[in-house]
Short mmCIF file of C-alpha atoms in Angstrom, two decimals:
data_model
loop_
_atom_site.label_atom_id
_atom_site.label_comp_id
_atom_site.label_asym_id
_atom_site.label_seq_id
_atom_site.Cartn_x
_atom_site.Cartn_y
_atom_site.Cartn_z
CA MET A 8 0.00 0.00 0.00
CA ARG A 9 3.09 2.19 -0.32
CA ASN A 10 1.80 4.15 -3.30
CA ARG A 11 -1.76 4.45 -2.03
CA LYS A 12 -3.39 6.20 0.90
CA LYS A 13 -3.78 4.28 4.13
CA LEU A 14 -7.23 2.88 4.86
CA PRO A 15 -8.70 4.48 8.02
CA ILE A 16 -9.79 1.72 10.39
CA GLY A 17 -11.69 3.20 13.34
CA ILE A 18 -10.39 6.78 12.92
CA ASP A 19 -12.98 9.40 13.91
CA SER A 20 -10.78 12.49 13.54
CA PHE A 21 -11.36 14.35 10.27
CA GLU A 22 -8.17 16.35 10.72
CA LYS A 23 -6.09 13.20 11.31
CA ILE A 24 -7.47 11.54 8.16
CA ILE A 25 -6.69 14.57 5.99
CA ARG A 26 -3.31 15.48 7.49
CA HIS A 27 -1.93 11.94 7.66
CA ASN A 28 -2.95 10.98 4.14
CA PHE A 29 -5.65 8.44 4.95
CA TYR A 30 -8.21 7.52 2.32
CA TYR A 31 -11.30 9.71 2.68
CA VAL A 32 -14.70 9.21 1.07
CA ASP A 33 -15.90 12.79 0.64
CA LYS A 34 -19.04 13.36 2.75
CA THR A 35 -18.70 17.15 2.95
CA GLU A 36 -21.90 17.64 0.95
CA MET A 37 -23.60 16.88 4.28
CA ILE A 38 -22.28 20.26 5.48
CA THR A 39 -23.85 22.01 2.50
CA GLU A 40 -27.20 20.31 2.96
CA LEU A 41 -27.25 20.92 6.73
CA LEU A 42 -26.38 24.61 6.47
CA HIS A 43 -29.01 25.17 3.79
CA ASN A 44 -31.74 23.29 5.69
CA TRP A 45 -30.81 23.15 9.36
CA GLY A 46 -33.34 22.99 12.14
CA GLU A 47 -32.62 24.29 15.58
CA VAL A 48 -32.10 20.76 16.95
CA ASN A 49 -31.15 18.05 14.42
CA LEU A 50 -30.91 14.38 15.40
CA PHE A 51 -29.29 11.86 13.02
CA THR A 52 -29.92 8.18 13.80
CA ARG A 53 -27.83 5.56 12.02
CA PRO A 54 -26.38 2.13 12.86
CA ARG A 55 -23.03 1.94 14.61
CA ARG A 56 -19.86 2.05 12.50
CA PHE A 57 -21.48 4.23 9.83
CA GLY A 58 -19.31 7.34 10.18
CA LYS A 59 -21.48 9.35 12.59
CA SER A 60 -18.53 10.41 14.77
CA LEU A 61 -16.35 11.25 11.77
CA ASN A 62 -19.10 13.42 10.28
CA MET A 63 -19.56 15.23 13.59
CA ASN A 64 -15.84 15.90 13.78
CA MET A 65 -15.96 17.11 10.16
CA LEU A 66 -18.71 19.58 11.13
CA GLN A 67 -16.65 20.80 14.06
CA SER A 68 -13.58 21.23 11.84
CA PHE A 69 -15.60 23.29 9.37
CA LEU A 70 -17.63 25.53 11.68
CA GLU A 71 -15.44 26.25 14.70
CA ILE A 72 -13.74 29.62 15.06
CA GLY A 73 -10.01 29.22 14.38
CA CYS A 74 -10.43 26.13 12.20
CA ASP A 75 -7.87 25.20 9.54
CA LYS A 76 -9.69 25.96 6.29
CA SER A 77 -7.04 24.14 4.24
CA LEU A 78 -8.40 20.81 5.51
CA PHE A 79 -11.29 21.19 3.04
CA ASN A 80 -9.21 22.06 -0.03
CA GLY A 81 -10.40 20.02 -3.00
CA LEU A 82 -13.43 18.60 -1.19
CA LYS A 83 -16.98 19.08 -2.46
CA VAL A 84 -17.99 21.71 0.09
CA SER A 85 -15.11 23.96 -1.02
CA ARG A 86 -16.98 24.56 -4.30
CA GLU A 87 -19.71 26.37 -2.32
CA LYS A 88 -17.86 29.69 -2.11
CA GLU A 89 -20.65 31.77 -0.58
CA LEU A 90 -21.51 29.11 1.98
CA CYS A 91 -17.86 28.75 3.01
CA GLU A 92 -17.55 32.51 3.34
CA GLU A 93 -20.64 32.69 5.56
CA TYR A 94 -20.10 29.66 7.76
CA MET A 95 -16.54 28.26 7.68
CA GLY A 96 -14.71 29.11 10.89
CA ARG A 97 -17.48 31.48 11.98
CA PHE A 98 -19.01 29.85 15.08
CA PRO A 99 -18.06 29.15 18.67
CA GLU A 100 -18.68 25.50 19.38
CA SER A 101 -19.15 23.09 22.22
CA SER A 102 -18.59 19.54 21.01
CA LEU A 103 -18.64 16.37 23.06
CA THR A 104 -19.17 12.66 22.68
CA LEU A 105 -21.07 10.60 25.23
CA LYS A 106 -19.77 7.24 23.97
CA ASN A 107 -17.66 6.73 27.11
CA VAL A 108 -20.38 7.71 29.59
CA GLU A 109 -21.16 4.41 31.26
CA GLY A 110 -20.95 2.57 34.56
CA LEU A 111 -22.24 -0.48 36.36
CA ASN A 112 -24.37 1.76 38.57
CA PHE A 113 -25.86 5.23 38.39
CA GLU A 114 -23.23 6.86 40.61
CA SER A 115 -20.31 5.73 38.43
CA ALA A 116 -22.17 6.69 35.23
CA ARG A 117 -22.95 10.15 36.64
CA LYS A 118 -19.29 10.62 37.54
CA SER A 119 -18.34 9.61 34.00
CA LEU A 120 -20.73 12.23 32.59
CA LYS A 121 -19.26 14.92 34.86
CA ASN A 122 -15.77 14.06 33.62
CA THR A 123 -16.89 14.28 29.99
CA LEU A 124 -18.46 17.70 30.55
CA GLY A 125 -15.47 18.88 32.55
CA MET A 126 -13.02 17.88 29.79
CA GLU A 127 -15.04 19.86 27.24
CA ALA A 128 -14.99 22.87 29.59
CA TRP A 129 -11.19 22.54 29.80
CA ARG A 130 -11.01 22.55 25.98
CA LEU A 131 -12.75 25.94 26.02
CA SER A 132 -10.18 27.41 28.42
CA ALA A 133 -10.24 30.83 26.70
CA LEU A 134 -13.40 31.52 28.75
CA ALA A 135 -11.44 31.49 32.01
CA GLU A 136 -9.65 34.78 31.26
CA SER A 137 -12.12 36.38 28.88
CA SER A 138 -12.27 40.15 29.21
CA ARG A 139 -15.88 40.02 28.00
CA LEU A 140 -17.12 37.95 30.93
CA THR A 141 -17.95 39.22 34.40
CA GLU A 142 -16.30 37.66 37.44
CA GLU A 143 -19.54 35.86 38.25
CA GLU A 144 -19.61 34.39 34.75
CA LYS A 145 -15.96 33.34 35.02
CA ASN A 146 -16.76 31.69 38.34
CA SER A 147 -19.64 29.78 36.75
CA TYR A 148 -17.15 28.52 34.14
CA LYS A 149 -14.55 27.60 36.74
CA ALA A 150 -17.18 25.62 38.66
CA LEU A 151 -17.19 23.25 35.69
CA THR A 152 -13.41 22.73 35.74
CA VAL A 153 -12.47 22.06 39.39
CA VAL A 154 -11.12 18.56 40.06
CA ASP A 155 -10.53 16.59 43.25
CA ASP A 156 -7.34 14.81 44.37
CA HIS A 157 -8.19 11.85 42.13
CA GLY A 158 -8.58 13.98 39.01
CA ASP A 159 -12.38 13.68 38.90
CA PHE A 160 -14.44 16.80 38.30
CA LYS A 161 -16.16 18.10 41.42
CA MET A 162 -19.07 20.02 39.89
CA SER A 163 -22.33 19.64 41.78
CA ASP A 164 -25.27 17.81 40.23
CA ALA A 165 -27.09 21.13 39.74
CA THR A 166 -24.05 22.61 37.98
CA MET A 167 -23.68 19.50 35.81
CA GLU A 168 -27.29 19.79 34.65
CA LYS A 169 -26.63 23.37 33.54
CA ALA A 170 -23.15 22.69 32.06
CA LEU A 171 -24.04 22.84 28.36
CA LEU A 172 -26.29 25.84 28.88
CA ILE A 173 -23.50 27.64 30.76
CA LEU A 174 -20.94 26.89 28.04
CA THR A 175 -23.16 28.08 25.16
CA VAL A 176 -24.13 31.28 26.98
CA LEU A 177 -20.50 32.09 27.83
CA LEU A 178 -19.31 31.22 24.32
CA GLU A 179 -21.83 33.63 22.81
CA LYS A 180 -20.79 36.42 25.14
CA HIS A 181 -17.04 35.81 24.60
CA TYR A 182 -17.18 35.58 20.79
CA GLY A 183 -20.24 37.75 20.13
CA LYS A 184 -21.93 34.99 18.08
CA LYS A 185 -24.42 32.31 18.93
CA ALA A 186 -22.89 28.90 19.60
CA VAL A 187 -23.23 25.56 17.81
CA LEU A 188 -23.66 22.49 20.00
CA LEU A 189 -22.54 19.05 18.76
CA ILE A 190 -23.40 15.93 20.80
CA ASP A 191 -22.19 12.61 19.44
CA GLU A 192 -23.49 9.19 20.61
CA TYR A 193 -26.15 10.85 22.74
CA ASP A 194 -27.91 7.53 23.40
CA VAL A 195 -24.96 5.51 24.75
CA PRO A 196 -25.53 6.50 28.41
CA LEU A 197 -29.18 5.46 28.10
CA ASP A 198 -28.34 2.16 26.44
CA LYS A 199 -25.75 1.31 29.11
CA ALA A 200 -28.13 2.39 31.87
CA PHE A 201 -30.85 0.16 30.45
CA GLN A 202 -28.49 -2.82 30.43
CA ASN A 203 -27.39 -2.20 34.02
CA GLY A 204 -30.74 -1.41 35.60
CA PHE A 205 -30.76 2.36 36.19
CA TYR A 206 -32.42 3.58 33.02
CA ARG A 207 -35.01 5.80 34.70
CA GLU A 208 -32.36 7.66 36.70
CA MET A 209 -30.25 8.26 33.59
CA VAL A 210 -33.29 9.41 31.56
CA SER A 211 -34.01 12.00 34.23
CA LEU A 212 -30.39 13.19 34.22
CA ILE A 213 -30.10 13.44 30.41
CA ARG A 214 -33.53 15.07 30.16
CA GLY A 215 -32.38 17.83 32.51
CA LEU A 216 -29.04 18.31 30.74
CA PHE A 217 -30.55 18.46 27.25
CA GLY A 218 -33.60 20.42 28.31
CA MET A 219 -31.45 23.23 29.72
CA ALA A 220 -29.24 23.42 26.61
CA LEU A 221 -31.69 22.79 23.78
CA LYS A 222 -34.98 24.33 24.92
CA THR A 223 -35.40 28.13 24.77
CA ASN A 224 -31.63 28.71 24.75
CA ASP A 225 -31.16 32.13 23.15
CA SER A 226 -27.40 31.57 22.87
CA LEU A 227 -27.80 28.52 20.61
CA GLN A 228 -27.49 28.86 16.83
CA PHE A 229 -28.33 25.19 16.26
CA ALA A 230 -27.51 21.76 17.66
CA VAL A 231 -26.66 18.45 15.99
CA LEU A 232 -26.97 15.12 17.78
CA THR A 233 -26.15 11.62 16.57
CA GLY A 234 -26.99 8.18 17.90
CA CYS A 235 -27.96 4.67 16.93
CA MET A 236 -31.41 4.82 18.49
CA ARG A 237 -34.37 7.15 18.37
CA ILE A 238 -35.26 7.84 22.00
CA SER A 239 -38.90 8.91 22.26
CA LYS A 240 -39.59 12.62 22.38
CA GLU A 241 -41.67 12.21 25.50
CA SER A 242 -38.76 10.59 27.30
CA ILE A 243 -35.85 13.06 27.12
CA PHE A 244 -36.85 15.70 24.57
CA THR A 245 -40.00 16.91 26.29
CA GLY A 246 -41.06 20.35 25.15
CA LEU A 247 -38.69 20.57 22.18
CA ASN A 248 -40.89 21.90 19.40
CA ASN A 249 -37.76 22.69 17.34
CA PHE A 250 -36.70 19.04 17.21
CA GLU A 251 -36.09 17.29 13.86
CA VAL A 252 -35.30 13.56 13.60
CA LEU A 253 -33.41 12.44 10.49
CA SER A 254 -33.51 8.64 10.42
CA ILE A 255 -32.79 5.97 7.81
CA LEU A 256 -36.33 6.51 6.48
CA ASN A 257 -35.63 10.11 5.42
CA ASP A 258 -34.56 11.00 1.89
CA GLN A 259 -32.49 13.87 3.26
CA TYR A 260 -28.89 12.92 3.99
CA ASP A 261 -29.44 9.41 2.64
CA GLU A 262 -25.90 9.44 1.18
CA SER A 263 -24.22 11.13 4.14
CA PHE A 264 -23.62 8.01 6.22
CA GLY A 265 -22.24 4.78 4.80
CA PHE A 266 -20.97 4.18 1.25
CA THR A 267 -22.99 4.41 -1.93
CA ASP A 268 -22.49 1.96 -4.78
CA ALA A 269 -20.50 4.52 -6.75
CA GLU A 270 -18.25 5.21 -3.76
CA VAL A 271 -17.58 1.50 -3.28
CA LYS A 272 -16.66 1.08 -6.94
CA LYS A 273 -14.22 4.00 -6.65
CA ILE A 274 -12.56 2.53 -3.55
CA LEU A 275 -12.12 -0.83 -5.26
CA ASN A 276 -10.73 0.82 -8.39
CA ASP A 277 -8.33 2.97 -6.35
CA TYR A 278 -6.90 -0.14 -4.67
CA ASN A 279 -6.93 -2.29 -7.82
CA LEU A 280 -9.64 -4.53 -6.35
CA LYS A 281 -12.40 -3.96 -8.89
CA ASP A 282 -12.61 -7.71 -9.65
CA HIS A 283 -14.05 -8.16 -6.16
CA TYR A 284 -16.98 -5.79 -6.71
CA LEU A 285 -19.66 -8.49 -7.00
CA GLU A 286 -18.68 -10.26 -3.78
CA VAL A 287 -18.44 -6.93 -1.93
CA LYS A 288 -21.92 -6.04 -3.18
CA GLU A 289 -23.26 -9.48 -2.31
CA TRP A 290 -21.90 -9.32 1.23
CA TYR A 291 -22.12 -5.67 2.27
CA ASP A 292 -24.83 -3.96 0.19
CA GLY A 293 -27.42 -4.64 2.87
CA TYR A 294 -28.97 -1.27 3.70
CA HIS A 295 -31.53 1.06 2.21
CA PHE A 296 -31.50 4.65 3.52
CA GLY A 297 -34.15 6.96 2.13
CA ASN A 298 -34.11 6.25 -1.61
CA ILE A 299 -30.67 4.71 -1.98
CA ASP A 300 -28.89 1.42 -1.28
CA ILE A 301 -26.02 1.82 1.18
CA TYR A 302 -23.02 -0.36 2.04
CA CYS A 303 -21.70 -0.81 5.57
CA PRO A 304 -18.47 1.27 5.53
CA TRP A 305 -16.85 -0.64 8.38
CA ASP A 306 -17.19 -3.94 6.51
CA VAL A 307 -16.08 -2.50 3.17
CA ILE A 308 -12.92 -0.86 4.54
CA GLN A 309 -12.00 -3.90 6.63
CA TYR A 310 -12.43 -6.25 3.68
CA CYS A 311 -10.52 -3.97 1.29
CA LYS A 312 -7.62 -3.90 3.72
CA SER A 313 -7.74 -7.69 4.10
CA LEU A 314 -7.77 -8.11 0.31
CA TYR A 315 -4.93 -5.70 -0.23
CA LEU A 316 -2.78 -7.62 2.24
CA ASP A 317 -3.92 -11.04 1.01
CA VAL A 318 -5.65 -11.30 -2.36
CA SER A 319 -7.11 -14.68 -1.35
CA ALA A 320 -8.84 -13.23 1.74
CA LYS A 321 -12.48 -14.20 2.07
CA PRO A 322 -15.31 -11.80 3.00
CA GLN A 323 -16.57 -12.02 6.55
CA ASP A 324 -18.96 -10.33 8.95
CA PHE A 325 -16.66 -7.68 10.42
CA TRP A 326 -19.51 -5.46 11.70
CA SER A 327 -21.22 -7.84 14.10
CA ASN A 328 -17.97 -8.35 16.05
CA SER A 329 -17.55 -4.61 16.65
CA SER A 330 -19.94 -4.44 19.61
CA GLY A 331 -22.27 -6.42 21.82
CA ASN A 332 -25.84 -7.34 20.89
CA ALA A 333 -27.36 -8.13 24.26
CA ILE A 334 -30.47 -6.15 23.39
CA VAL A 335 -31.15 -8.45 20.43
CA ARG A 336 -31.31 -11.40 22.81
CA ARG A 337 -33.74 -9.41 24.90
CA PHE A 338 -35.96 -8.97 21.84
CA ILE A 339 -35.90 -12.72 21.25
CA ASP A 340 -36.62 -13.49 24.91
CA LYS A 341 -39.56 -11.08 25.05
CA ALA A 342 -41.07 -11.73 21.61
CA ASP A 343 -44.35 -13.61 21.40
CA ILE A 344 -44.85 -16.80 19.39
CA SER A 345 -46.09 -14.97 16.27
CA THR A 346 -42.89 -12.91 16.12
CA ARG A 347 -40.76 -16.02 16.51
CA ASN A 348 -42.71 -17.75 13.74
CA GLU A 349 -42.20 -14.79 11.43
CA ILE A 350 -38.45 -14.76 12.11
CA GLU A 351 -38.34 -18.47 11.30
CA ARG A 352 -40.14 -17.73 8.01
CA LEU A 353 -37.46 -15.18 7.20
CA ILE A 354 -34.74 -17.71 8.01
CA ALA A 355 -36.42 -20.03 5.51
CA GLY A 356 -36.06 -17.35 2.81
CA GLU A 357 -39.60 -15.97 2.83
CA SER A 358 -40.51 -12.27 2.94
CA ILE A 359 -42.77 -10.44 5.38
CA GLU A 360 -44.27 -7.04 4.63
CA LYS A 361 -46.08 -4.85 7.13
CA ASP A 362 -47.09 -1.23 7.53
CA VAL A 363 -44.66 1.21 9.05
CA VAL A 364 -45.80 3.12 12.11
CA SER A 365 -43.85 6.32 12.62
CA ALA A 366 -41.97 6.46 15.89
CA GLU A 367 -43.29 10.00 16.31
CA LYS A 368 -46.77 8.54 16.88
CA LEU A 369 -45.75 6.04 19.52
CA PRO A 370 -46.51 6.74 23.19
CA ASP A 371 -43.85 6.74 25.87
CA TRP A 372 -44.73 3.53 27.74
CA LEU A 373 -41.74 3.18 30.00
CA PHE A 374 -41.49 -0.19 31.70
CA ARG A 375 -45.21 -0.80 32.03
CA GLU A 376 -45.43 -4.55 32.34
CA GLU A 377 -48.88 -4.97 30.81
CA CYS A 378 -48.63 -2.63 27.82
CA GLU A 379 -48.14 -3.62 24.20
CA LEU A 380 -45.10 -2.03 22.60
CA TYR A 381 -44.51 -1.31 18.93
CA ILE A 382 -41.02 -1.57 17.51
CA LEU A 383 -39.98 -0.14 14.16
CA PHE A 384 -37.25 -2.07 12.42
CA CYS A 385 -35.89 -3.10 9.06
CA VAL A 386 -36.02 -6.74 8.04
CA TYR A 387 -34.04 -8.31 5.25
CA SER A 388 -35.12 -11.52 3.55
CA ALA A 389 -32.23 -13.75 2.52
CA GLU A 390 -31.98 -15.24 -0.94
CA GLY A 391 -28.62 -16.97 -0.74
CA ARG A 392 -26.27 -14.16 0.17
CA ARG A 393 -28.25 -11.41 -1.51
CA ILE A 394 -30.20 -9.26 0.95
CA THR A 395 -33.37 -7.40 0.00
CA SER A 396 -35.05 -4.98 2.34
CA THR A 397 -38.52 -5.02 3.78
CA ILE A 398 -39.66 -2.55 6.43
CA VAL A 399 -41.62 -4.03 9.28
CA CYS A 400 -43.57 -2.74 12.24
CA GLN A 401 -44.00 -5.63 14.64
CA LYS A 402 -46.07 -5.63 17.82
CA VAL A 403 -44.40 -7.23 20.83
CA LYS A 404 -46.16 -7.83 24.15
CA LYS A 405 -44.12 -6.91 27.21
CA GLY A 406 -41.11 -6.20 25.01
CA VAL A 407 -38.27 -3.73 25.16
CA PRO A 408 -39.50 -0.13 25.73
CA VAL A 409 -39.89 1.68 22.42
CA ASP A 410 -37.89 4.61 23.70
CA VAL A 411 -34.88 2.35 24.08
CA VAL A 412 -34.83 0.79 20.61
CA ASN A 413 -37.12 1.40 17.70
CA GLU A 414 -34.87 0.82 14.71
CA ILE A 415 -33.22 -2.56 14.17
CA THR A 416 -30.76 -2.39 11.31
CA PRO A 417 -30.06 -5.21 8.87
CA ASP A 418 -26.93 -6.23 10.75
CA ILE A 419 -28.85 -6.49 14.00
CA TYR A 420 -31.46 -8.46 12.08
CA ASN A 421 -28.65 -10.78 10.96
CA GLN A 422 -27.80 -11.18 14.64
CA ILE A 423 -31.43 -12.12 15.32
CA ILE A 424 -31.21 -14.74 12.60
CA LYS A 425 -27.94 -16.05 14.02
CA ILE A 426 -29.40 -16.23 17.52
CA MET A 427 -32.50 -18.02 16.23
CA CYS A 428 -30.35 -20.47 14.27
CA ASP A 429 -28.17 -21.03 17.32
CA ALA A 430 -31.30 -21.59 19.40
CA LYS A 431 -32.67 -24.10 16.89
CA ALA A 432 -29.30 -25.87 16.84
CA LEU A 433 -29.31 -26.02 20.63
CA VAL A 434 -32.82 -27.47 20.61
CA LYS A 435 -31.74 -30.08 18.08
CA GLU A 436 -28.69 -30.91 20.14
CA ALA A 437 -30.86 -31.16 23.26
CA ASP A 438 -33.25 -33.54 21.45
CA GLU A 439 -30.32 -35.71 20.39
CA LYS A 440 -29.00 -35.76 23.93
CA ILE A 441 -32.45 -36.71 25.18
CA GLU A 442 -32.46 -39.69 22.80
CA VAL A 443 -29.00 -40.68 23.96
CA ASN A 444 -30.02 -40.21 27.56
CA LYS A 445 -33.05 -42.43 27.02
CA GLY A 446 -30.64 -45.25 26.23
CA TYR A 447 -28.58 -44.37 29.26
CA LEU A 448 -31.77 -44.36 31.34
CA GLU A 449 -32.74 -47.82 30.15
CA GLN A 450 -29.27 -49.07 31.00
CA ALA A 451 -29.47 -47.38 34.37
CA GLU A 452 -32.85 -48.97 35.06
CA GLN A 453 -31.44 -52.42 34.18
CA LYS A 454 -28.46 -51.82 36.43
CA ALA A 455 -30.78 -50.67 39.17
CA ASN A 456 -32.79 -53.89 38.80
CA ASP A 457 -29.57 -55.91 38.88
CA ALA A 458 -28.48 -54.00 41.95
CA ALA A 459 -31.81 -54.71 43.63
CA ASP A 460 -31.40 -58.41 42.82
CA TYR A 461 -27.88 -58.36 44.21
CA ALA A 462 -29.21 -56.61 47.30
CA ASP A 463 -31.86 -59.33 47.80
CA ARG A 464 -29.27 -62.08 47.43
CA ALA A 465 -26.93 -60.25 49.77
CA GLY A 466 -29.77 -59.97 52.29
CA ASN A 467 -30.46 -63.69 52.10
CA TYR A 468 -26.78 -64.45 52.47
CA LEU A 469 -26.62 -62.10 55.44
CA GLU A 470 -29.49 -63.95 57.09
CA GLU A 471 -27.65 -67.24 56.53
CA VAL A 472 -24.48 -65.76 58.01
CA VAL A 473 -26.42 -64.44 61.00
CA GLY A 474 -27.96 -67.87 61.49
CA GLN A 475 -24.59 -69.56 61.27
CA LYS A 476 -23.18 -67.03 63.70
CA THR A 477 -25.90 -67.97 66.21
CA ASP A 478 -25.07 -71.67 65.85
CA VAL A 479 -21.37 -70.91 66.38
CA GLU A 480 -22.16 -68.86 69.45
CA LYS A 481 -24.20 -71.78 70.88
CA LEU A 482 -21.36 -74.17 70.11
CA ILE A 483 -18.88 -71.88 71.84
CA ALA A 484 -21.21 -71.65 74.85
CA ASN A 485 -21.40 -75.48 75.03
CA ILE A 486 -17.61 -75.69 74.77
CA ASP A 487 -17.32 -73.19 77.61
CA VAL A 488 -19.62 -75.37 79.74
CA LYS A 489 -17.60 -78.50 78.91
CA VAL A 490 -14.37 -76.67 79.70
CA GLU A 491 -15.80 -75.57 83.02
CA GLU A 492 -16.92 -79.12 83.80
CA SER A 493 -13.52 -80.49 82.82
CA THR A 494 -11.79 -77.95 85.01
CA THR A 495 -13.94 -78.96 87.97
CA ASN A 496 -13.26 -82.69 87.43
CA ILE A 497 -9.52 -82.10 87.22
CA ALA A 498 -9.65 -80.14 90.47
CA ASN A 499 -11.57 -82.96 92.22
CA ILE A 500 -9.11 -85.61 91.04
CA THR A 501 -6.19 -83.51 92.21
CA GLU A 502 -7.66 -83.18 95.72
CA ALA A 503 -8.30 -86.92 95.95
#
């Protein structure tokens, strides 16, 4: 790969990719579309490993005051001269990722969130000595940055809830322009909390944090959030009338995440791998966003790198090994018999088509044991290796709350299929073991009968031995009497 750019495996930094000569699939048209059509709060939901974090970092690199404009030389957005003049490097920004906010309990997760907010406050250190801020305002900033002896941020819970609001207000006052707020992986803390049993507490915490920053914040120009899941509006976005969700069902931005067919062909041509196009398409062209088919970028890049190092490398499922899928197992565990039957039909190669119910219309039924929950997901019917999409809205009784997961992507669907196949294999194995054990049971019963027979014979023998012992004891007693008599006779003779 000496004469070609390096393939970026797991790199989320736009600047690093450009500066260090990594291969970059140009997604800067997303900037153009967003800046022409932005809402005040914009939420992008896509599967994991689809470039959400890289696109967020690209936005930050384009918009933030003091940015290096040369990073975008030759990219599509640079053709938009007026847009670049109006927006590039023009905005104060607060940008953070919540992908590392987790813990086994609420206290540790809350501490993790404080540390994430504190690190972002440190990044904006110009606020500490700003001549445009009052001492009270500087003190409110410093309250976000104080650490204890262990290096953990000491901000109070009340201060933490206001952290993003404080930062945007101070940024506007310092720079004289409204701030842009970027929040990547917003749903990770909620997903982790759900898995570890403190979901309600985390929902309350995130609702307060987001509500302060996103609702009636006069210092906010606009906000962009990304995540894998669409959390219900009633759960953490209460009262946000300026809230726009841009999911895989929207035509807007349908090419902004993942690789299009044309982009995949270009990558393969650039690395002299065009002969592998059909197998790449067969394996990784498994998504349909808006009006276009999309490839999983993680799989494509991983396979291209494998092929470049070893031309005989075989395609494999790189994506499913990139994270856990415990929630899929929960779906299977909670699904009713009709859902299981439909999944088995899909395994058999059949298709299922149902009406789509918009997540916007679904109520926020959090953890009510008796309610019926509706889950929106994408299903893909398998014909050999070729995957074709069908959108499904499936009702599940007592299932996973809709505000936790409402979009299952094709790869997660593949995990469902794998789990179902594994389950069927386990059932088959169990049946075989039952048959084997039946034979063992018959043998055990025969041995038990033999043992009972041996026990009866041993009992009879014991009775015989006991009887013989009694006879011996009588004989010994008679001998004792005879010995006594003989002893007496000998004594009499001796005296005579």
